[in-house]
């Protein structure tokens, strides 16, 4: 894959769908657009700003040489959501399966909700890091 135009912010003149999360990019919304060439086909890659940001934050570009696909993106969000959730549940050595039902249920959450959960988590993390005084 070759990049013809690097990612830049543009305003949506018509509705698009995000190449990362698959949901709608509304008219008038700022989104990220880049142009690529693959096997002779030229195509635009369009994503929400927040999707591009979380992809960067989770370093998805580092381990996807050929560019981050929707599958890579979804997979990373699913895993991250899972990790964050499991981290929050107290681990019970006596009953390691204690929360498995809850975890199963929470895995059924829609990708959009998972995505926002992960985004909020990192926003908070970054904010906490900013406000922490230097020692
Ligand atoms: Zn998106």
mmCIF file with all atom_site columns, C-alpha atoms and ligand atoms in Angstrom, residues 17-25 46-52 73 112 115, ligand 1:
data_model
loop_
_atom_site.group_PDB
_atom_site.id
_atom_site.type_symbol
_atom_site.label_atom_id
_atom_site.label_alt_id
_atom_site.label_comp_id
_atom_site.label_asym_id
_atom_site.label_entity_id
_atom_site.label_seq_id
_atom_site.pdbx_PDB_ins_code
_atom_site.Cartn_x
_atom_site.Cartn_y
_atom_site.Cartn_z
_atom_site.occupancy
_atom_site.B_iso_or_equiv
_atom_site.pdbx_formal_charge
_atom_site.auth_seq_id
_atom_site.auth_comp_id
_atom_site.auth_asym_id
_atom_site.auth_atom_id
_atom_site.pdbx_PDB_model_num
ATOM   1  C  CA  . UNK A 1 17  ? -18.935 6.011  6.982  1.00 0.00 ? 17  UNK A CA  1
ATOM   2  C  CA  . UNK A 1 18  ? -15.890 5.673  9.184  1.00 0.00 ? 18  UNK A CA  1
ATOM   3  C  CA  . UNK A 1 19  ? -13.295 3.178  7.918  1.00 0.00 ? 19  UNK A CA  1
ATOM   4  C  CA  . UNK A 1 20  ? -12.418 2.312  11.502 1.00 0.00 ? 20  UNK A CA  1
ATOM   5  C  CA  . UNK A 1 21  ? -15.589 1.975  13.553 1.00 0.00 ? 21  UNK A CA  1
ATOM   6  C  CA  . UNK A 1 22  ? -18.027 1.706  10.657 1.00 0.00 ? 22  UNK A CA  1
ATOM   7  C  CA  . UNK A 1 23  ? -20.463 4.290  11.949 1.00 0.00 ? 23  UNK A CA  1
ATOM   8  C  CA  . UNK A 1 24  ? -21.602 7.462  10.278 1.00 0.00 ? 24  UNK A CA  1
ATOM   9  C  CA  . UNK A 1 25  ? -19.575 10.622 9.798  1.00 0.00 ? 25  UNK A CA  1
ATOM   10 C  CA  . UNK A 1 46  ? -11.930 8.298  6.064  1.00 0.00 ? 46  UNK A CA  1
ATOM   11 C  CA  . UNK A 1 47  ? -12.231 8.128  9.810  1.00 0.00 ? 47  UNK A CA  1
ATOM   12 C  CA  . UNK A 1 48  ? -13.678 10.060 12.716 1.00 0.00 ? 48  UNK A CA  1
ATOM   13 C  CA  . UNK A 1 49  ? -11.165 12.314 14.412 1.00 0.00 ? 49  UNK A CA  1
ATOM   14 C  CA  . UNK A 1 50  ? -11.624 10.460 17.686 1.00 0.00 ? 50  UNK A CA  1
ATOM   15 C  CA  . UNK A 1 51  ? -11.085 7.110  15.963 1.00 0.00 ? 51  UNK A CA  1
ATOM   16 C  CA  . UNK A 1 52  ? -7.845  8.348  14.397 1.00 0.00 ? 52  UNK A CA  1
ATOM   17 C  CA  . UNK A 1 73  ? -9.124  -1.380 14.773 1.00 0.00 ? 73  UNK A CA  1
ATOM   18 C  CA  . UNK A 1 112 ? -19.539 1.940  19.583 1.00 0.00 ? 112 UNK A CA  1
ATOM   19 C  CA  . UNK A 1 115 ? -14.986 2.498  21.678 1.00 0.00 ? 115 UNK A CA  1
HETATM 20 ZN ZN1 . LIG B 2 .   ? -15.125 6.075  13.668 1.00 0.00 ? 1   LIG B ZN1 1
#
